JSON list of N, CA and C in Angstrom, two decimals:
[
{"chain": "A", "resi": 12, "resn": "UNK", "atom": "N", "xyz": [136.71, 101.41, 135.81]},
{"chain": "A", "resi": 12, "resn": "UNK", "atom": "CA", "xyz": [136.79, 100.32, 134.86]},
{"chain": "A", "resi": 12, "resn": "UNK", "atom": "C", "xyz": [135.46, 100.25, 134.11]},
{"chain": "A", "resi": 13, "resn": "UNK", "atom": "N", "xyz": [135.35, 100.49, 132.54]},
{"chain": "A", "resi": 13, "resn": "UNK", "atom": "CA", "xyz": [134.31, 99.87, 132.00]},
{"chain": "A", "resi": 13, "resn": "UNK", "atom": "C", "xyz": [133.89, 98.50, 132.54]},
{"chain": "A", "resi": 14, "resn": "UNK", "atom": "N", "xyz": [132.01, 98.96, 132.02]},
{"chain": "A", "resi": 14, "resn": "UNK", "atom": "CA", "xyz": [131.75, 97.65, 132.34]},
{"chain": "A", "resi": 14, "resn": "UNK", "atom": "C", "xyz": [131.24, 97.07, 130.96]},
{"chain": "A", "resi": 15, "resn": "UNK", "atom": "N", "xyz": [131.32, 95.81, 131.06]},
{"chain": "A", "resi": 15, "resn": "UNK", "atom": "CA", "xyz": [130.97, 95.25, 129.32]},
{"chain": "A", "resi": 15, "resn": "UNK", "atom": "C", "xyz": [129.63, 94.75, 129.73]},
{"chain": "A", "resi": 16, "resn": "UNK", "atom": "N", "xyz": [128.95, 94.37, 128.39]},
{"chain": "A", "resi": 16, "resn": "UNK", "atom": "CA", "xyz": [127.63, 93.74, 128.24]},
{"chain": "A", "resi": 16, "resn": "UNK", "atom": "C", "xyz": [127.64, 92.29, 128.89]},
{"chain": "A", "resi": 17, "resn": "UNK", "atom": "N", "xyz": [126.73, 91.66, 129.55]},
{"chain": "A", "resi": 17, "resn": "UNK", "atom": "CA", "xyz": [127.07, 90.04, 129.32]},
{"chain": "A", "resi": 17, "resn": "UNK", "atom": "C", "xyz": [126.28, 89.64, 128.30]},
{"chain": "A", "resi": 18, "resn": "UNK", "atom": "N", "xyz": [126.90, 88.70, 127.79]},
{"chain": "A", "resi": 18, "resn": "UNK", "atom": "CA", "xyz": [126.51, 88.04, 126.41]},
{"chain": "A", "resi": 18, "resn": "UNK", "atom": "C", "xyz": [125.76, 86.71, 126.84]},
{"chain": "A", "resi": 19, "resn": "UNK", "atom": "N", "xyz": [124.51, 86.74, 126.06]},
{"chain": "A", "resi": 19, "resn": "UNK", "atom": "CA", "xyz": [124.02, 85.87, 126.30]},
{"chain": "A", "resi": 19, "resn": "UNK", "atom": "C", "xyz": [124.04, 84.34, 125.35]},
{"chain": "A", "resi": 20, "resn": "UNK", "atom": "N", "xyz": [123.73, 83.48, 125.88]},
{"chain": "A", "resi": 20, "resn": "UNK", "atom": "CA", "xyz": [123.85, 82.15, 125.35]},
{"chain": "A", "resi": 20, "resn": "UNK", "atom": "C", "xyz": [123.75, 81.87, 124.09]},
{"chain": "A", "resi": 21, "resn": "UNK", "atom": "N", "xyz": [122.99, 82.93, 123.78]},
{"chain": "A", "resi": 21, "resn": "UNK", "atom": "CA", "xyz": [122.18, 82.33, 122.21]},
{"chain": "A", "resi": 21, "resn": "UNK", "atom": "C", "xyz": [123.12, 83.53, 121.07]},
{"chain": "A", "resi": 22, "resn": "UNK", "atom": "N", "xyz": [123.86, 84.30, 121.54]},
{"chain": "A", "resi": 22, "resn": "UNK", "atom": "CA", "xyz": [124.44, 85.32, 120.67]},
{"chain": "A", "resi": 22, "resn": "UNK", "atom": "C", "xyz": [125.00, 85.09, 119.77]},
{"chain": "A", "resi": 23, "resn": "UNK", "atom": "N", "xyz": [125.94, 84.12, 120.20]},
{"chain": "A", "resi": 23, "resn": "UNK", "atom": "CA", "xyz": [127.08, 83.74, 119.22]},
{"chain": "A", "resi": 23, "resn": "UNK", "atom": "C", "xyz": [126.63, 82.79, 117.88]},
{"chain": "A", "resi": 24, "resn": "UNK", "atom": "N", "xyz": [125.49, 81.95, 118.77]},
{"chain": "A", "resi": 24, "resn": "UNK", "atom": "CA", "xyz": [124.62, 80.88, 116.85]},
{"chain": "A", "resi": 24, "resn": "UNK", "atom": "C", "xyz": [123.64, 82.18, 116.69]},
{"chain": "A", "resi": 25, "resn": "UNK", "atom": "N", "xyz": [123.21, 83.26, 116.96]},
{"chain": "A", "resi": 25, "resn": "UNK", "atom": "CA", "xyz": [122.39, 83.88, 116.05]},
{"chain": "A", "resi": 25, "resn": "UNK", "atom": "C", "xyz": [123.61, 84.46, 115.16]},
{"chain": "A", "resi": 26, "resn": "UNK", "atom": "N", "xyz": [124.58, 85.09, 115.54]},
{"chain": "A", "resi": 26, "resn": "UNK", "atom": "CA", "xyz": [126.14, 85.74, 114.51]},
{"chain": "A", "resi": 26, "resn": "UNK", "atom": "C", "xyz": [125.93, 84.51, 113.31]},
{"chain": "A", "resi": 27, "resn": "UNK", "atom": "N", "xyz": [126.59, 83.36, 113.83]},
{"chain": "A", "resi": 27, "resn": "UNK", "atom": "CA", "xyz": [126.54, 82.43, 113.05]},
{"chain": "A", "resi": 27, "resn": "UNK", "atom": "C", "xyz": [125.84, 81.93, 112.02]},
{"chain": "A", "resi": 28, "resn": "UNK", "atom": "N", "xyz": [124.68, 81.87, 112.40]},
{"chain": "A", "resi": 28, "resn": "UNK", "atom": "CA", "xyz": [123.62, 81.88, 111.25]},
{"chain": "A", "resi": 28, "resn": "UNK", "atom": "C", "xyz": [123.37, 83.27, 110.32]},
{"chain": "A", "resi": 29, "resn": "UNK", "atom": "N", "xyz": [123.64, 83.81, 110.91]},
{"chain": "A", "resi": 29, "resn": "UNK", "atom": "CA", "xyz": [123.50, 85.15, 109.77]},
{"chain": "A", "resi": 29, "resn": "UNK", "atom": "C", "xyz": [124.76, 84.96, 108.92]},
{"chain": "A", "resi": 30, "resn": "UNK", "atom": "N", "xyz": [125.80, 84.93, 109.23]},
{"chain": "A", "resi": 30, "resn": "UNK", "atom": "CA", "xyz": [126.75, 84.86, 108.62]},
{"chain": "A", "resi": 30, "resn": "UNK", "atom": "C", "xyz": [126.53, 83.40, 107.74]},
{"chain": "A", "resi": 31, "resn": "UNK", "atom": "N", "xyz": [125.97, 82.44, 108.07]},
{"chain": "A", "resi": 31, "resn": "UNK", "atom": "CA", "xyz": [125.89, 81.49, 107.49]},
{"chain": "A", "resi": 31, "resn": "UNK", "atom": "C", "xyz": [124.74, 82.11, 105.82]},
{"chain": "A", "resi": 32, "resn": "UNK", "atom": "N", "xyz": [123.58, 82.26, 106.36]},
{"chain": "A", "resi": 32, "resn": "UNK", "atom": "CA", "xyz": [122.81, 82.94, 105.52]},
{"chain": "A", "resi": 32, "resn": "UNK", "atom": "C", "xyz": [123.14, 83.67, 104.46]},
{"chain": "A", "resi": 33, "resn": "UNK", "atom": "N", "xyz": [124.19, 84.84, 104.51]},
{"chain": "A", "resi": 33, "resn": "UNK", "atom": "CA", "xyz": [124.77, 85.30, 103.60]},
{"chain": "A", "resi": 33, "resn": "UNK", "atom": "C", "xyz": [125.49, 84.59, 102.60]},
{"chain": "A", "resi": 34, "resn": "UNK", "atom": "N", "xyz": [126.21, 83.86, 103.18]},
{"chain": "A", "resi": 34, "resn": "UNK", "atom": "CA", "xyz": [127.23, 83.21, 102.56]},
{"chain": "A", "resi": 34, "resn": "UNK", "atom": "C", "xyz": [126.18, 81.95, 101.49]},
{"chain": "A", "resi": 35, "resn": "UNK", "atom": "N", "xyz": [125.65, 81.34, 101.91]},
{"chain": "A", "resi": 35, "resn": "UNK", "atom": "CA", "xyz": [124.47, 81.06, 101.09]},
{"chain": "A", "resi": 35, "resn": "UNK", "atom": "C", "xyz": [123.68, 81.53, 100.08]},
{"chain": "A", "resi": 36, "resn": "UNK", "atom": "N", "xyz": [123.52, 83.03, 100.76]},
{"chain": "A", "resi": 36, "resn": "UNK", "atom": "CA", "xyz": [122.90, 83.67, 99.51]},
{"chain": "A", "resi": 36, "resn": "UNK", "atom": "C", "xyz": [123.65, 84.38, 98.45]},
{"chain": "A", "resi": 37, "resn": "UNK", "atom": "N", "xyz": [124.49, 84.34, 98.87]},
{"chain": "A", "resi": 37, "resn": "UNK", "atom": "CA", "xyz": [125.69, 84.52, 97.84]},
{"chain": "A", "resi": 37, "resn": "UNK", "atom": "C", "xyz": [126.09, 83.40, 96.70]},
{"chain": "A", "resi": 38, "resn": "UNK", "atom": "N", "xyz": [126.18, 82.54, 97.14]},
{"chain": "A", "resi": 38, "resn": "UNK", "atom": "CA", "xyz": [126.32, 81.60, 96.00]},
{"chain": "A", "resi": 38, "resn": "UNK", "atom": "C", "xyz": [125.16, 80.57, 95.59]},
{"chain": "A", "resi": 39, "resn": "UNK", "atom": "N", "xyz": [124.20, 81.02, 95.92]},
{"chain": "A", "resi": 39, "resn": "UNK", "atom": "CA", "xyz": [122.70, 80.24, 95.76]},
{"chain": "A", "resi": 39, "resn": "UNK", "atom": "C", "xyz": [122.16, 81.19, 94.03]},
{"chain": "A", "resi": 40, "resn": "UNK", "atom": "N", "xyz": [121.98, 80.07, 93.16]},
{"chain": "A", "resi": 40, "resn": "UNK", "atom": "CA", "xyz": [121.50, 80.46, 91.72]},
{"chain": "A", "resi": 40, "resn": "UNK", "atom": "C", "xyz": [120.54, 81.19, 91.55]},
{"chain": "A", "resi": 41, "resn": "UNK", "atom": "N", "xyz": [119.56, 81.15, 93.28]},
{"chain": "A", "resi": 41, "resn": "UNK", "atom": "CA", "xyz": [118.41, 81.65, 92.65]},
{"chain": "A", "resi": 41, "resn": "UNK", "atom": "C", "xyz": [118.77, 83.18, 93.62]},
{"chain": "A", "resi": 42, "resn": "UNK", "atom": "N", "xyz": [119.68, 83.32, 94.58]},
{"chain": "A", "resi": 42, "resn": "UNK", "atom": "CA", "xyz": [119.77, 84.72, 94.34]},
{"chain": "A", "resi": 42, "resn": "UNK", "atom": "C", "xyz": [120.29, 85.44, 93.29]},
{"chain": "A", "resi": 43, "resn": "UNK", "atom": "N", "xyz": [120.77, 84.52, 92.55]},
{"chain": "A", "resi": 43, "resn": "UNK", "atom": "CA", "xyz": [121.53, 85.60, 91.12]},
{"chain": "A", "resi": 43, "resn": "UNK", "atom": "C", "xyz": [120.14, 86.32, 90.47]},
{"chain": "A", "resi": 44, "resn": "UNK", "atom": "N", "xyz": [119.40, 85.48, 90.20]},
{"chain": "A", "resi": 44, "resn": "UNK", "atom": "CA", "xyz": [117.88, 86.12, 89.80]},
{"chain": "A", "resi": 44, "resn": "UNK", "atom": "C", "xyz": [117.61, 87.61, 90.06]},
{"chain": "A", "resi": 45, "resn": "UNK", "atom": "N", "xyz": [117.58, 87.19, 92.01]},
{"chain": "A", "resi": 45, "resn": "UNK", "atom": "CA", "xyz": [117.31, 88.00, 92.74]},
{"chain": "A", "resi": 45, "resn": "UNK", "atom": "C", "xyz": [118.06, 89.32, 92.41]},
{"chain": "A", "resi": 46, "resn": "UNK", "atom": "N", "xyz": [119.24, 89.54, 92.30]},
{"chain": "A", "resi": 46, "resn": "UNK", "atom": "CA", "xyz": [119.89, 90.38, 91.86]},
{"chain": "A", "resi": 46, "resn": "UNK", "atom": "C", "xyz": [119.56, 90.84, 90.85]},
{"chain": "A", "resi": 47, "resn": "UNK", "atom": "N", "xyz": [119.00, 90.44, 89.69]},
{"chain": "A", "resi": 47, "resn": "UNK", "atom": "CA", "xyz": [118.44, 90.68, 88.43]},
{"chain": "A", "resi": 47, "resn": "UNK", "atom": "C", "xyz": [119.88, 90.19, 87.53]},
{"chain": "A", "resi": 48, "resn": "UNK", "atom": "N", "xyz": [120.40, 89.80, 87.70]},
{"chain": "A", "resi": 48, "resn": "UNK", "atom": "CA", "xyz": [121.80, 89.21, 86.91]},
{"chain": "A", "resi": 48, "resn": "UNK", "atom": "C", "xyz": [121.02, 87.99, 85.71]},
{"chain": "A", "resi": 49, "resn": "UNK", "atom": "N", "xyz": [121.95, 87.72, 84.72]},
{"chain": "A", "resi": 49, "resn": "UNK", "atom": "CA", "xyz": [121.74, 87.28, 83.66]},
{"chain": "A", "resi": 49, "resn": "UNK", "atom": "C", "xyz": [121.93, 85.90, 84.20]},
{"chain": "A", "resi": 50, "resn": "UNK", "atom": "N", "xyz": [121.45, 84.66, 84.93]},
{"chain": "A", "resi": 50, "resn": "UNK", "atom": "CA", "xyz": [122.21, 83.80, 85.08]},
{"chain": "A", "resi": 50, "resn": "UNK", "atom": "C", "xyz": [123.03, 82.65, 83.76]},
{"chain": "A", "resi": 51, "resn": "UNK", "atom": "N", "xyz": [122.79, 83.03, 82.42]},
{"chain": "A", "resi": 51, "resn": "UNK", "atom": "CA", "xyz": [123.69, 82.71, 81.36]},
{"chain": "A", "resi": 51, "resn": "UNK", "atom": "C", "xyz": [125.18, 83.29, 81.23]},
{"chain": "A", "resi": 52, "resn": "UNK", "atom": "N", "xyz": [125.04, 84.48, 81.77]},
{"chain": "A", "resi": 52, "resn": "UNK", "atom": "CA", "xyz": [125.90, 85.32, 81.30]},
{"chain": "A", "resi": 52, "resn": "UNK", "atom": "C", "xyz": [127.38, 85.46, 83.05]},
{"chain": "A", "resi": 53, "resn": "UNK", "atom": "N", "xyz": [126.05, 85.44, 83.91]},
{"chain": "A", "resi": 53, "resn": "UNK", "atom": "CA", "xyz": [127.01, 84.56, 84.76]},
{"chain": "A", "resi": 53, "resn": "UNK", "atom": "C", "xyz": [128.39, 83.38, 84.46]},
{"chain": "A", "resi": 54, "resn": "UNK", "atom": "N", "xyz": [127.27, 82.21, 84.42]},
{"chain": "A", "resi": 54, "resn": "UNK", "atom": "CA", "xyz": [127.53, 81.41, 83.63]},
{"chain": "A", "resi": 54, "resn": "UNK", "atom": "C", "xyz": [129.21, 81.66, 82.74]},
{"chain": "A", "resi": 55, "resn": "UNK", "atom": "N", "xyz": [129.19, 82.10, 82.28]},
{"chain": "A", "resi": 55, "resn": "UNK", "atom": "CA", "xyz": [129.86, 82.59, 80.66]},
{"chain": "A", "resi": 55, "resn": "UNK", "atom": "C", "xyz": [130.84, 82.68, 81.01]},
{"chain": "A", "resi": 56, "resn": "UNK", "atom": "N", "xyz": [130.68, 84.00, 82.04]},
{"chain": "A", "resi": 56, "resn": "UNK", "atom": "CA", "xyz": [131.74, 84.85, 82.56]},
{"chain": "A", "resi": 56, "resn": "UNK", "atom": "C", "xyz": [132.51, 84.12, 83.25]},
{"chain": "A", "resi": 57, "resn": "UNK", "atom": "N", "xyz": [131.81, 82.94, 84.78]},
{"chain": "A", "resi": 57, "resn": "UNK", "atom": "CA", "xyz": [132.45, 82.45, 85.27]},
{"chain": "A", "resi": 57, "resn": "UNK", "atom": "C", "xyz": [133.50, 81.02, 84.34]},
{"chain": "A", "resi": 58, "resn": "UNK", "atom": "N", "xyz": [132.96, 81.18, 83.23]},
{"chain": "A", "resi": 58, "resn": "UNK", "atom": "CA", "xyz": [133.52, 79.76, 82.05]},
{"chain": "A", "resi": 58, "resn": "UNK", "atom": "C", "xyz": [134.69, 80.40, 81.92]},
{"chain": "A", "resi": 59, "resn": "UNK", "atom": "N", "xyz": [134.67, 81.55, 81.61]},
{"chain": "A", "resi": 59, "resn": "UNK", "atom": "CA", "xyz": [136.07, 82.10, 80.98]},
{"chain": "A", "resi": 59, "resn": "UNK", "atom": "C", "xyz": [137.32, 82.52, 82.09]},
{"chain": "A", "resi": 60, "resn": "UNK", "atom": "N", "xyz": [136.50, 83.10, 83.22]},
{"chain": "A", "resi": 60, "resn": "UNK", "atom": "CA", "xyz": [137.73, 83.53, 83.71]},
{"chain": "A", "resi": 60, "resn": "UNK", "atom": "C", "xyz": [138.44, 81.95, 84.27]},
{"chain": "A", "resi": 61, "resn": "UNK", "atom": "N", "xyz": [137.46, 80.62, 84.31]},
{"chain": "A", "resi": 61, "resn": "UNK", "atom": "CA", "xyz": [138.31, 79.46, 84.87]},
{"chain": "A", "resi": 61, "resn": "UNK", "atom": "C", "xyz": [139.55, 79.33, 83.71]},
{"chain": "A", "resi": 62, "resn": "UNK", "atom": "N", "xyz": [139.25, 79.73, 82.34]},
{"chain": "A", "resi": 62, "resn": "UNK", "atom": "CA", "xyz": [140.09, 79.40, 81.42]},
{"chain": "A", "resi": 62, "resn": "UNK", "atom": "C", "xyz": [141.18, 80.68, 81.33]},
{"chain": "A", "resi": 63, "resn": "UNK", "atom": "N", "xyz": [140.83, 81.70, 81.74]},
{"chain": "A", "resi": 63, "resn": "UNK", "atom": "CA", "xyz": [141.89, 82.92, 82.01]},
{"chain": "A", "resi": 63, "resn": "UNK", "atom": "C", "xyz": [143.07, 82.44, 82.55]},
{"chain": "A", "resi": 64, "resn": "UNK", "atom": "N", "xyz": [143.53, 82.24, 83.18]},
{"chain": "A", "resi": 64, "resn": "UNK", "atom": "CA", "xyz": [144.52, 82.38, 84.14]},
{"chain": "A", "resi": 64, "resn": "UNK", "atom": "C", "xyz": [145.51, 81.38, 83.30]},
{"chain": "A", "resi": 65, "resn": "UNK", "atom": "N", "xyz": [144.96, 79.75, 83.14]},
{"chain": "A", "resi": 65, "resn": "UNK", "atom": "CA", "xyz": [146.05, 79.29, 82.43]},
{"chain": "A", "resi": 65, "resn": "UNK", "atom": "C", "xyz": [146.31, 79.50, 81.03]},
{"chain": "A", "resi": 66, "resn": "UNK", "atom": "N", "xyz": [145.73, 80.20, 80.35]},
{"chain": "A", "resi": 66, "resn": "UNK", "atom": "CA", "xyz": [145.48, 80.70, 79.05]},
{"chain": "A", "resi": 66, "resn": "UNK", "atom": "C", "xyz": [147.19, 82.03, 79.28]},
{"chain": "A", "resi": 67, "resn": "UNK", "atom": "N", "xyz": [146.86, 82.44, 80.35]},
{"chain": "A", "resi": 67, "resn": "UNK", "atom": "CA", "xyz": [147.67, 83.60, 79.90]},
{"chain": "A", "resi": 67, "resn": "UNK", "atom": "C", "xyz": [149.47, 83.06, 80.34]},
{"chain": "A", "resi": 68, "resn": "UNK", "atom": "N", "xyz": [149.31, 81.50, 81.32]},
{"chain": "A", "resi": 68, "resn": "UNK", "atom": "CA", "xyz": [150.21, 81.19, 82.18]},
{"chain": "A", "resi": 68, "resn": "UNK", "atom": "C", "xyz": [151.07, 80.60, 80.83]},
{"chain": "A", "resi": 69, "resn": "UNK", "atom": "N", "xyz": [150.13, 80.28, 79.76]},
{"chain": "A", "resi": 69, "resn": "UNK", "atom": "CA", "xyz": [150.87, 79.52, 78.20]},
{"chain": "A", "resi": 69, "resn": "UNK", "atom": "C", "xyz": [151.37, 80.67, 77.38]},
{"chain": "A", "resi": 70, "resn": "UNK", "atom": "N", "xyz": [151.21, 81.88, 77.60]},
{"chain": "A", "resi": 70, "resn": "UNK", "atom": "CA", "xyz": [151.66, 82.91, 76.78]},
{"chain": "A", "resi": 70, "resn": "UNK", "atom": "C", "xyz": [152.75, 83.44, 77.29]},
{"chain": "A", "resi": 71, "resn": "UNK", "atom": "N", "xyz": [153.07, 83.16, 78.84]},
{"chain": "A", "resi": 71, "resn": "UNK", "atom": "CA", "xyz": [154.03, 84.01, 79.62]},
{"chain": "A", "resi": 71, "resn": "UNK", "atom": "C", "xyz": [155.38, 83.48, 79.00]},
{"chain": "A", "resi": 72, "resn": "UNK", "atom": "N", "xyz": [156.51, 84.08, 79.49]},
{"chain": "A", "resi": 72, "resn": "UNK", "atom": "CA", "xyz": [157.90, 83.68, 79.35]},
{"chain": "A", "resi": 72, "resn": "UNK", "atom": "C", "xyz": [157.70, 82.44, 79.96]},
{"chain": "A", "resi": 73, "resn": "UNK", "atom": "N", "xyz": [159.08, 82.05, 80.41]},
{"chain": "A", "resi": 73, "resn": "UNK", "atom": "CA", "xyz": [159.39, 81.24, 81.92]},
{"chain": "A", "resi": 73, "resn": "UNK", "atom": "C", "xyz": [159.87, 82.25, 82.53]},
{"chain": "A", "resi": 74, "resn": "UNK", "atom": "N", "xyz": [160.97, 83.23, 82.00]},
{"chain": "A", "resi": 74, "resn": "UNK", "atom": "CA", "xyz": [161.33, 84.27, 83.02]},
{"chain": "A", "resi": 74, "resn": "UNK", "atom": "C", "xyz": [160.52, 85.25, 83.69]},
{"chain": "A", "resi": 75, "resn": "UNK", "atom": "N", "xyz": [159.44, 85.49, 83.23]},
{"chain": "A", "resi": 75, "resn": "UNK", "atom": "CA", "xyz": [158.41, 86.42, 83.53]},
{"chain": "A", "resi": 75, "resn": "UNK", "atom": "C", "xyz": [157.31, 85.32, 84.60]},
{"chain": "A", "resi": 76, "resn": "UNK", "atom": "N", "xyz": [157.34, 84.35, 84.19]},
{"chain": "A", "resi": 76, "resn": "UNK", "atom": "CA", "xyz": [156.55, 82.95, 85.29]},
{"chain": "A", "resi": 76, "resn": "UNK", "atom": "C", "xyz": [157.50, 82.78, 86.56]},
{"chain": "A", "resi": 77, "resn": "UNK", "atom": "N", "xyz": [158.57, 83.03, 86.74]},
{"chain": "A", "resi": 77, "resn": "UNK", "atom": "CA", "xyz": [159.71, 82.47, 87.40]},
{"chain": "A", "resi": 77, "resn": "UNK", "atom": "C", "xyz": [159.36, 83.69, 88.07]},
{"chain": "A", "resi": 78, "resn": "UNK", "atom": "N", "xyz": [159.16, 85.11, 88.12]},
{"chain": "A", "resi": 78, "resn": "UNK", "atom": "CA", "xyz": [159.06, 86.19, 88.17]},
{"chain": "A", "resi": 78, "resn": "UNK", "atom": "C", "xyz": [157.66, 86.75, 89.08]},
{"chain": "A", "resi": 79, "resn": "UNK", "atom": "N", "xyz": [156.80, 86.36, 88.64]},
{"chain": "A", "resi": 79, "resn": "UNK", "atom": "CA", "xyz": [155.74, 86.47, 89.34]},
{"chain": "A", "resi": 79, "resn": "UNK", "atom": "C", "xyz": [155.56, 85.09, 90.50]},
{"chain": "A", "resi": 80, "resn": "UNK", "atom": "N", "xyz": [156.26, 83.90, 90.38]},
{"chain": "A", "resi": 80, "resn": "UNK", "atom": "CA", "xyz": [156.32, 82.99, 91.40]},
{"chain": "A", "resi": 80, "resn": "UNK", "atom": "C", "xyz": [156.95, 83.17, 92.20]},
{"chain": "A", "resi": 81, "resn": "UNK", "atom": "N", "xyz": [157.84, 84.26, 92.04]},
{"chain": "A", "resi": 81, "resn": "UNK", "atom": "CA", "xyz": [159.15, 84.58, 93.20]},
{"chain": "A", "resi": 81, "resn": "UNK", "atom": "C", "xyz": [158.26, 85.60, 94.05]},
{"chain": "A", "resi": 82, "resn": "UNK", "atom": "N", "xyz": [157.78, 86.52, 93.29]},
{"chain": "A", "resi": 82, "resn": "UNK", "atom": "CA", "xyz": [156.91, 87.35, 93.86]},
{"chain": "A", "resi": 82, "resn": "UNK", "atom": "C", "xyz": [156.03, 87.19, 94.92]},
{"chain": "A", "resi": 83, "resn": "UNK", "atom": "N", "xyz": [155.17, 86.15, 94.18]},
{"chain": "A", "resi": 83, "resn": "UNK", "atom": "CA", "xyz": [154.20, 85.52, 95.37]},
{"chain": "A", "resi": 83, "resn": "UNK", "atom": "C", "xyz": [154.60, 84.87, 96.47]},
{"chain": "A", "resi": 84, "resn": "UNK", "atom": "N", "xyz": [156.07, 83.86, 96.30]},
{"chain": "A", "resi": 84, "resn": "UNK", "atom": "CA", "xyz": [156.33, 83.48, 97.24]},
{"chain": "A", "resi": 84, "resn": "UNK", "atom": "C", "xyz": [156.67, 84.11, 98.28]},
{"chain": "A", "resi": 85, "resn": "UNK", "atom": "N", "xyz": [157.53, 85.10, 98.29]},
{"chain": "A", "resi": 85, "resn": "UNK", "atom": "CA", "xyz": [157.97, 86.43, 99.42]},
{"chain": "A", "resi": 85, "resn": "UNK", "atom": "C", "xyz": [157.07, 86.92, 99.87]},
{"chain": "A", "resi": 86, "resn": "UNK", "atom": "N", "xyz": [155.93, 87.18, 99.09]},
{"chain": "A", "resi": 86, "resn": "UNK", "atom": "CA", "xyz": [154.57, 87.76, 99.59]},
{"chain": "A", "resi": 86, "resn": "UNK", "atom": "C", "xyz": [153.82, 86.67, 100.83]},
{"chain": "A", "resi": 87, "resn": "UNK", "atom": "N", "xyz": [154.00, 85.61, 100.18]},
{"chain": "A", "resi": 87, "resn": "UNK", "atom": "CA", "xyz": [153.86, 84.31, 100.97]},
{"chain": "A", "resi": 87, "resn": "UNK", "atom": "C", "xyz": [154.26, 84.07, 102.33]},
{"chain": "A", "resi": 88, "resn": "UNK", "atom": "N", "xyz": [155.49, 84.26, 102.17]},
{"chain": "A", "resi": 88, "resn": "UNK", "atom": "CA", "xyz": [156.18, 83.94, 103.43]},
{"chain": "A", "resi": 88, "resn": "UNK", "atom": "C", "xyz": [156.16, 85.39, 104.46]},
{"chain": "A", "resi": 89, "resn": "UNK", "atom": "N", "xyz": [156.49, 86.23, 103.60]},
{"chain": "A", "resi": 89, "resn": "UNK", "atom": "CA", "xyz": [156.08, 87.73, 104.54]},
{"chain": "A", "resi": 89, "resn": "UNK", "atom": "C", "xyz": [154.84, 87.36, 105.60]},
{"chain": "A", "resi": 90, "resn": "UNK", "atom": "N", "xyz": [153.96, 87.21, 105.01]},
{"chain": "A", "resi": 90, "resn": "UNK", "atom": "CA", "xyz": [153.06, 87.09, 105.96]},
{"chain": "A", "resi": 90, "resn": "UNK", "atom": "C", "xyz": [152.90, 86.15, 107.23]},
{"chain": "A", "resi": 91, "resn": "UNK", "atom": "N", "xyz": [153.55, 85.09, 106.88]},
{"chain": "A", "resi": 91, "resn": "UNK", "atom": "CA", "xyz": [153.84, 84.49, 108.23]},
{"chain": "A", "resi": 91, "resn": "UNK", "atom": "C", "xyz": [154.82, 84.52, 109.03]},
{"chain": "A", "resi": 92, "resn": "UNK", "atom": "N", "xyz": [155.45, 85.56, 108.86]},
{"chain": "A", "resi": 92, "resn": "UNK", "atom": "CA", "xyz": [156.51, 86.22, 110.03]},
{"chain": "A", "resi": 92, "resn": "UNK", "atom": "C", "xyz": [155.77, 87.03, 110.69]},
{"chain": "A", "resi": 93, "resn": "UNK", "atom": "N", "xyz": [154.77, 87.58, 110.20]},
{"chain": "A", "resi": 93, "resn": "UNK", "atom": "CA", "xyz": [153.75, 88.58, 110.75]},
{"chain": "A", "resi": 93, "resn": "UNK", "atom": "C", "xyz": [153.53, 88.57, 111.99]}
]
């Protein structure tokens, strides 16, 4: 029989905090800097794609809306039979 590591007390909040950390620095303004990213253009980008989606939802059919909602829903529910 393998034998496993024992894990010590403090393992699981050091995971945690790292994972916390990232996730922070991911959406923290001043790592965009860090990245060398435009933070205007950020900005911009993130302006438009909020306006994407219903922009294109006003151009669709209904049959083609009816169409991709059917879609998702099966996709939807598939997964929780899983």
């Amino acid at each position: 029989m393998a034998r496993t590591k024992k894990l010590e007390q403090d393992e699981p909040l050091k995971f945690a905090r790292s994972v916390l950390s990232q996730i922070i620095a991911r959406h923290d303004p001043e790592s965009v800097k860090e990245q060398g990213k435009n933070p205007q253009k950020v900005a911009a980008g993130t302006k438009g794609g909020l306006k994407g989606g219903r922009k294109r939802a006003e151009t669709l059919s209904t049959q083609k809306r009816k169409a991709i909602a059917k879609k998702a829903a099966n996709v939807r529910w598939r997964s929780r039979d899983a």
